[in-house]
Short mmCIF file of C-alpha atoms in Angstrom, two decimals:
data_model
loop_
_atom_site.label_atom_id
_atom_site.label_comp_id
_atom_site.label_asym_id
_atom_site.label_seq_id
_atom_site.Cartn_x
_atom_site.Cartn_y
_atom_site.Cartn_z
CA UNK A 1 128.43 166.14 86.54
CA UNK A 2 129.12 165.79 90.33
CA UNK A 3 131.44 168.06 91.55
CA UNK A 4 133.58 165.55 93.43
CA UNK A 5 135.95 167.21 96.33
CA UNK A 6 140.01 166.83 96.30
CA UNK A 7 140.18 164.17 99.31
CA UNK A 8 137.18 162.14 97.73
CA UNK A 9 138.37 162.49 94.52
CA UNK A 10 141.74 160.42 95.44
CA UNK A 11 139.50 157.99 96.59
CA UNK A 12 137.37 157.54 93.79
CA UNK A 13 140.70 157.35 91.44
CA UNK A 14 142.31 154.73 93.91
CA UNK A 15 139.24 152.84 93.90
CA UNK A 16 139.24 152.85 89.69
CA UNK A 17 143.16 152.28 89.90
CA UNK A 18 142.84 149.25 91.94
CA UNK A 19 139.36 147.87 91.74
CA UNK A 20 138.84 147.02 95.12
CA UNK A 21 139.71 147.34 98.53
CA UNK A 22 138.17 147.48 102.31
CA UNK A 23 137.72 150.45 104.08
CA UNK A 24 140.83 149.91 105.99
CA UNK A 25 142.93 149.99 102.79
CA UNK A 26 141.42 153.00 101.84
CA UNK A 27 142.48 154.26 104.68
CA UNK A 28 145.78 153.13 104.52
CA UNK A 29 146.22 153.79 100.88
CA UNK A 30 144.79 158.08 101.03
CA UNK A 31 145.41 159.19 104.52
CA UNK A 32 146.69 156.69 107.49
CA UNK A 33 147.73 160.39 109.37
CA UNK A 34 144.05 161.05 110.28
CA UNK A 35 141.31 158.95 111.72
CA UNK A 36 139.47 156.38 110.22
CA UNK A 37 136.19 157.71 110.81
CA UNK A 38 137.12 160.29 108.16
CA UNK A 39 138.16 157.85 105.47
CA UNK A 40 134.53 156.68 106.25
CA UNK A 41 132.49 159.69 105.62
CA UNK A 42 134.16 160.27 102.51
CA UNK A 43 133.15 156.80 101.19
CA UNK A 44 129.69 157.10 102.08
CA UNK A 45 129.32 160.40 100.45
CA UNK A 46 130.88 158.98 97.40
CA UNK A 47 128.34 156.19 97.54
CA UNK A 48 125.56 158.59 98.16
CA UNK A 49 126.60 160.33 95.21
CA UNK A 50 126.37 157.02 93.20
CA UNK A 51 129.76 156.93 92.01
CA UNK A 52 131.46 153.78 94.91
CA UNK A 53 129.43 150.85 95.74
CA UNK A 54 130.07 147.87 98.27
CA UNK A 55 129.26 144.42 98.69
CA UNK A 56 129.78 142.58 102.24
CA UNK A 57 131.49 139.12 101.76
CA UNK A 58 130.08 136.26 102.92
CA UNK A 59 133.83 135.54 104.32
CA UNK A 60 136.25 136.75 106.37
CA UNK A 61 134.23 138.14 108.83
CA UNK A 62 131.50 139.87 106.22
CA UNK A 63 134.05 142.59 105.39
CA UNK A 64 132.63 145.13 103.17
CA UNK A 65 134.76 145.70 99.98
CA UNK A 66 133.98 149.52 97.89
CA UNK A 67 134.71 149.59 94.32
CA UNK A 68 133.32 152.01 91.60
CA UNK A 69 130.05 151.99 89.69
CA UNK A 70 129.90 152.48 85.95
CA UNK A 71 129.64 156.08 86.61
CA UNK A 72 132.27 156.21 89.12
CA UNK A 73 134.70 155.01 86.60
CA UNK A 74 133.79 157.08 83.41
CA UNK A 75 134.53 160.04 85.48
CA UNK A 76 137.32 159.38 86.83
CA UNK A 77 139.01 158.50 83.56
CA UNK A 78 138.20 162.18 82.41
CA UNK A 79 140.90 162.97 84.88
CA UNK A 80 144.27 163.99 83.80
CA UNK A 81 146.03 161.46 86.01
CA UNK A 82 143.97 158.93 84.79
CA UNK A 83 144.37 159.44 80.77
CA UNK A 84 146.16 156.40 78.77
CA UNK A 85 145.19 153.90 81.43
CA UNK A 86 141.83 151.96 80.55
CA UNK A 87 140.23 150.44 83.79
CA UNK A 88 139.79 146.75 83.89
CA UNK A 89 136.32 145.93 82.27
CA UNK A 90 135.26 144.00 85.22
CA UNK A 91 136.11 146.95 87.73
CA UNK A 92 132.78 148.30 88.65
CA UNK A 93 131.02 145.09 88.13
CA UNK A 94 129.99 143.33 91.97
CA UNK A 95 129.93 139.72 90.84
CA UNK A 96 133.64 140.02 89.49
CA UNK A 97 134.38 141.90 93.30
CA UNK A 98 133.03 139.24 94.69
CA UNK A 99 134.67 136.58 92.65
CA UNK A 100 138.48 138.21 93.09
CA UNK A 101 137.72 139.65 96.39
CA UNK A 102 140.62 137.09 97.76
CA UNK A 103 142.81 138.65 95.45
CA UNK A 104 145.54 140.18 96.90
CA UNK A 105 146.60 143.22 94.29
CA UNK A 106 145.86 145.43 97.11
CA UNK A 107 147.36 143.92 99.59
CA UNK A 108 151.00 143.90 97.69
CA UNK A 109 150.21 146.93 96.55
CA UNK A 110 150.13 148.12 100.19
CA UNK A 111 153.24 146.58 100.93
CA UNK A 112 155.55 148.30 98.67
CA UNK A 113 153.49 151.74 99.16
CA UNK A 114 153.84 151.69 102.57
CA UNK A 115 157.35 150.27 102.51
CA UNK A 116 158.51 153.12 100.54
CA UNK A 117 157.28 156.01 102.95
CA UNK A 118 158.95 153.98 105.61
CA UNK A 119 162.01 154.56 103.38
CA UNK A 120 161.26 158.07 102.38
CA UNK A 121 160.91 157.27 98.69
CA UNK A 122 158.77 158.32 96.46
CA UNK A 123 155.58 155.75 95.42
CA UNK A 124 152.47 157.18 95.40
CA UNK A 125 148.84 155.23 95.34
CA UNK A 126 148.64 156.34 92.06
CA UNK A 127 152.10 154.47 90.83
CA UNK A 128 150.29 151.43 90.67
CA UNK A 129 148.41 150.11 87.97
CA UNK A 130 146.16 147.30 87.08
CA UNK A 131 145.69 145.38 83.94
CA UNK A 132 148.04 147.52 81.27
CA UNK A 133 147.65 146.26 77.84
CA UNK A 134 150.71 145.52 76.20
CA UNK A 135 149.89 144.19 72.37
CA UNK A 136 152.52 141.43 71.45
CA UNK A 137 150.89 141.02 68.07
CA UNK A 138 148.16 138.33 66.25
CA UNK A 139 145.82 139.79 68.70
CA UNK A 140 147.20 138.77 71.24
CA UNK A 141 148.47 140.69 74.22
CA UNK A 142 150.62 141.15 78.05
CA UNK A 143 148.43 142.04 80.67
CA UNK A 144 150.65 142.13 84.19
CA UNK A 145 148.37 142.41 87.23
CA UNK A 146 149.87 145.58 87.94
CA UNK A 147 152.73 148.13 86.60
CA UNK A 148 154.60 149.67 89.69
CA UNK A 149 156.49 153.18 89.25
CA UNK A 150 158.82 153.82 92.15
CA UNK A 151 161.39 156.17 92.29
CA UNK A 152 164.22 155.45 94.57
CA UNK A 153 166.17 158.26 96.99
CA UNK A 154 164.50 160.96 98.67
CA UNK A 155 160.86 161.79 97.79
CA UNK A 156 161.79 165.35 97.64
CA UNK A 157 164.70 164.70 95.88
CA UNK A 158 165.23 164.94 91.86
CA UNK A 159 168.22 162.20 91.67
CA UNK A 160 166.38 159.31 92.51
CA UNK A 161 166.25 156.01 90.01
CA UNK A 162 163.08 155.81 88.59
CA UNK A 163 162.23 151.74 88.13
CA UNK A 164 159.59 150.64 86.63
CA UNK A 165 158.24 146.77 87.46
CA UNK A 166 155.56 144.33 85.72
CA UNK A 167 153.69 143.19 89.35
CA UNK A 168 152.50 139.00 89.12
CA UNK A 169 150.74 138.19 91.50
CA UNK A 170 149.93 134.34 92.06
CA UNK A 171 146.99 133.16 94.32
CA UNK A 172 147.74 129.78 93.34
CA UNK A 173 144.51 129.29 91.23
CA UNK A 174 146.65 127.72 88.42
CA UNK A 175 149.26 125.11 88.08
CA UNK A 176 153.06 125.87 88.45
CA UNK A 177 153.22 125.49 85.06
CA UNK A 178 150.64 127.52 83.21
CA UNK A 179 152.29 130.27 85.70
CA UNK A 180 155.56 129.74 84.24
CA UNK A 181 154.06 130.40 80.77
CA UNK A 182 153.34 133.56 81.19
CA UNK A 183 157.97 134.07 81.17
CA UNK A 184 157.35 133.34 77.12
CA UNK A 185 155.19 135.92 76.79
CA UNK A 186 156.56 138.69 78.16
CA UNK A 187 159.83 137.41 76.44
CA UNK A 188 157.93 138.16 73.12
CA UNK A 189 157.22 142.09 74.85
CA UNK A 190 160.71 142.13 74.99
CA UNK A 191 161.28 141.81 71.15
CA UNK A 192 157.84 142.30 69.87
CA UNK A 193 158.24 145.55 66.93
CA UNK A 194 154.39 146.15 65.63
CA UNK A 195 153.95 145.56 61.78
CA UNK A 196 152.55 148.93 60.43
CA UNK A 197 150.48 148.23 56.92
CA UNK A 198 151.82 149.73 53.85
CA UNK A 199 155.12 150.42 55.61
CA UNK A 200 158.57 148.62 54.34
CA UNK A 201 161.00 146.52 56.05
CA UNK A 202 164.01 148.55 56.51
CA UNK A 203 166.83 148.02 54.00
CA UNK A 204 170.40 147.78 54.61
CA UNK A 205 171.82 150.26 56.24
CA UNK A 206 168.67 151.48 57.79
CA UNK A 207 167.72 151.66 61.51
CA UNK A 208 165.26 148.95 62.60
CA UNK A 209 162.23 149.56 64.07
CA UNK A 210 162.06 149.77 67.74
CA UNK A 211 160.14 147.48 69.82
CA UNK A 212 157.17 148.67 70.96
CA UNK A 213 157.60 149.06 74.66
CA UNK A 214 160.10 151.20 74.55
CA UNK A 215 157.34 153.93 73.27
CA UNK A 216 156.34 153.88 76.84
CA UNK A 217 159.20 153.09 79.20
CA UNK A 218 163.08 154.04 78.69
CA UNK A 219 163.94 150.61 79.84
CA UNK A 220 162.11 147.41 80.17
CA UNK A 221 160.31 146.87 83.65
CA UNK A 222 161.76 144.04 85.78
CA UNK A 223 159.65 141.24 86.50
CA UNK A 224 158.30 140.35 89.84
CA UNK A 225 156.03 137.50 90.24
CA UNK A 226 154.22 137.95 94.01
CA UNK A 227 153.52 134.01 95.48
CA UNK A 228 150.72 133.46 97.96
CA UNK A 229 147.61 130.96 98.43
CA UNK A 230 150.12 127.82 99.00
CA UNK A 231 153.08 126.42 101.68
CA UNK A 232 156.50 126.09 101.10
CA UNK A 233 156.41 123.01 99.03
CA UNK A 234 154.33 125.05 96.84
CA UNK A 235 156.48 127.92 96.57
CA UNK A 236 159.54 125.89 95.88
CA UNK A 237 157.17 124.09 92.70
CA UNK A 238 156.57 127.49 91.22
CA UNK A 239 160.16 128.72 91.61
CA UNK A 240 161.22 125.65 90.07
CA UNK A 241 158.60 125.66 87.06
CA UNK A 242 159.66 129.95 86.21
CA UNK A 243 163.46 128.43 86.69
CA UNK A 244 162.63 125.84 83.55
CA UNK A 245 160.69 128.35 81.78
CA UNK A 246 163.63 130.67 82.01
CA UNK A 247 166.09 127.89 81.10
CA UNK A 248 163.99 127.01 78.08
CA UNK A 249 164.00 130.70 76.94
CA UNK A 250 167.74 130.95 76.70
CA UNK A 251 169.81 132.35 75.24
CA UNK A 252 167.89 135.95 75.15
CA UNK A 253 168.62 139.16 75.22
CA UNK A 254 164.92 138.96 77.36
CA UNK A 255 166.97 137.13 80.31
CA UNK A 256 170.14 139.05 79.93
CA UNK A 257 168.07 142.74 80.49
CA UNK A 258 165.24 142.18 82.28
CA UNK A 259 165.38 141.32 86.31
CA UNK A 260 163.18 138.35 86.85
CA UNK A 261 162.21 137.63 90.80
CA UNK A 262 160.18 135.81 92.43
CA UNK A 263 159.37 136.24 96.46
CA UNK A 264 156.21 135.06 98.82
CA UNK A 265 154.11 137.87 99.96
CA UNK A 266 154.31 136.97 103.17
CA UNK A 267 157.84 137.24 103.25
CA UNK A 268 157.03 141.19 101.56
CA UNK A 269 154.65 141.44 104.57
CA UNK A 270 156.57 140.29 107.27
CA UNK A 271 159.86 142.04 105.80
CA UNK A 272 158.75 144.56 103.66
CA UNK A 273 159.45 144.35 99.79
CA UNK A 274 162.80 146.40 100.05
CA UNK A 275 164.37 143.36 102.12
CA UNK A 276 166.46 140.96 100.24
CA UNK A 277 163.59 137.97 99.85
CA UNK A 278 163.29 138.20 96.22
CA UNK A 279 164.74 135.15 94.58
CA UNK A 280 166.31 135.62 90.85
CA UNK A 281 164.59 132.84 88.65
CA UNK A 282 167.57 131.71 86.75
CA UNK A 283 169.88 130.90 90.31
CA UNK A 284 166.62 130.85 93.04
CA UNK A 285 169.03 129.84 95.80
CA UNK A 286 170.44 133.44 95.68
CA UNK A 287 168.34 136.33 97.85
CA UNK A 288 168.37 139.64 96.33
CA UNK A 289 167.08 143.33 96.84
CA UNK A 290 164.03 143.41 93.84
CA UNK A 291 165.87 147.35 93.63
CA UNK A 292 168.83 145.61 92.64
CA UNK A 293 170.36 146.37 88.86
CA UNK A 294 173.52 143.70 88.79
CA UNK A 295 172.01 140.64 89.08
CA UNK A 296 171.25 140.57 85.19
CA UNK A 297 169.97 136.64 84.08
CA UNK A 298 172.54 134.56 82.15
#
């Protein structure tokens, strides 16, 4: 098996965690303290090890875009900070690059990395990732675009809030409505408790059985759905359509708990994802921090 060095072996695991990016991001992502050229060599002797590959898009000024072979992402995987979280299917495949190459995981992903070592707060490249499978039952499942970790206070500190977010981000490819429809499903997250064969209901007096998220997080992550591809007029349609969605949902314990937001990224971009440009779905007039735990849906 390759023997894959420390620095190129953060790039390799970024590249698994989020699929994609240019060389720029890269660069951004690992190491924006040194020069470029370095973030360079390291791809290309990833490549030339067969483990990153990269297609040029026809776009955009024929940017090239890396992302992981086959092999690239079965080793990885093996690696310690990488166990429990399957890579996307489509993540070393160059037609699906091409095909979500506008996509802009990356780019927010950027956004609140960078905006958090602008802070002095602890999110690292490896606090975000892609496609987690979250069974809701009858087969069916919750798969956010991304799950963010970030840990608020000092990055050297040990007090610091650790929140936890479900990442949507919205090019715009679908109507306001079928994104709206995705509020039902995580409300079924919320309360969904697996059915284990052969096992009883509990009887009175008994504990019930915990929902399954809460095997993986101590408290439910808030929602934040990401808007770009479309103007204003479009933005207000989708606020409005997660606003009815909500309104249909209620009452819930789902809406009550769990921070729902919604903010254009390039309001994140040009303000940075700590600023208050995150508007709560259930009053979208307000403008809130998405850090923010008192704003709880009604």
């Amino acid at each position: 098996m390759t023997n894959v060095g420390a620095g190129n072996g953060d790039r390799l695991a970024v590249l698994t965690q989020y699929r994609m990016a240019t060389t720029e991001q890269m660069h951004r992502v690992i190491a924006p303290s040194v020069r470029i050229e370095q973030t360079r060599r390291r791809l290309a002797r990833l490549r030339a090890e067969e483990l990153v590959d990269r297609i040029t898009l026809p776009q955009a000024g024929r940017t090239r875009v890396w992302f992981p072979t086959p092999y690239g992402v079965q080793l990885a995987s093996e690696w310690p900070e990488m166990r429990g979280h399957r890579p996307s299917r489509t993540v070393s495949d160059p037609t699906a690059v091409r095909l979500k190459a506008g996509h802009t995981l990356t780019v927010t992903a950027l956004a609140f990395l960078e905006d958090a070592r602008r802070r002095g707060e602890m999110c690292q490249p490896l606090d975000w990732l892609t496609e987690v499978h979250h069974p809701i039952g009858s087969g069916e499942a919750v798969i956010p675009d991304a799950l963010l970790y970030y840990k608020r206070g000092p990055a050297d500190g040990d007090n610091g809030a650790m929140l936890r977010a479900f990442v949507e981000v919205d090019r715009a490819t679908m109507g306001p409505e079928r994104l709206a429809a995705k509020l039902p499903a995580y409300e079924r997250l919320h309360r969904y408790v697996p059915t284990i064969p052969g096992r009883r209901r509990p009887s009175i007096g008994q504990k019930p059985e915990l929902e399954d998220w809460r095997r993986h997080y101590p408290l439910f992550p808030r929602l934040l759905f990401v808007l770009d591809g479309t103007g204003p007029a479009g933005i207000e349609n989708r606020v409005t359509a997660l606003r009815a969605a909500a309104r249909q949902l209620a009452p819930s314990r789902f809406l009550h708990d769990v921070p729902i937001l919604a903010a254009p990224l390039a309001d994140l971009l040009h303000h940075s994802p700590s600023a208050p440009v995150w508007r709560p779905v259930h009053d979208p007039d307000q403008r809130v921090h998405w850090t923010d735990s008192g704003h709880r849906q009604t």
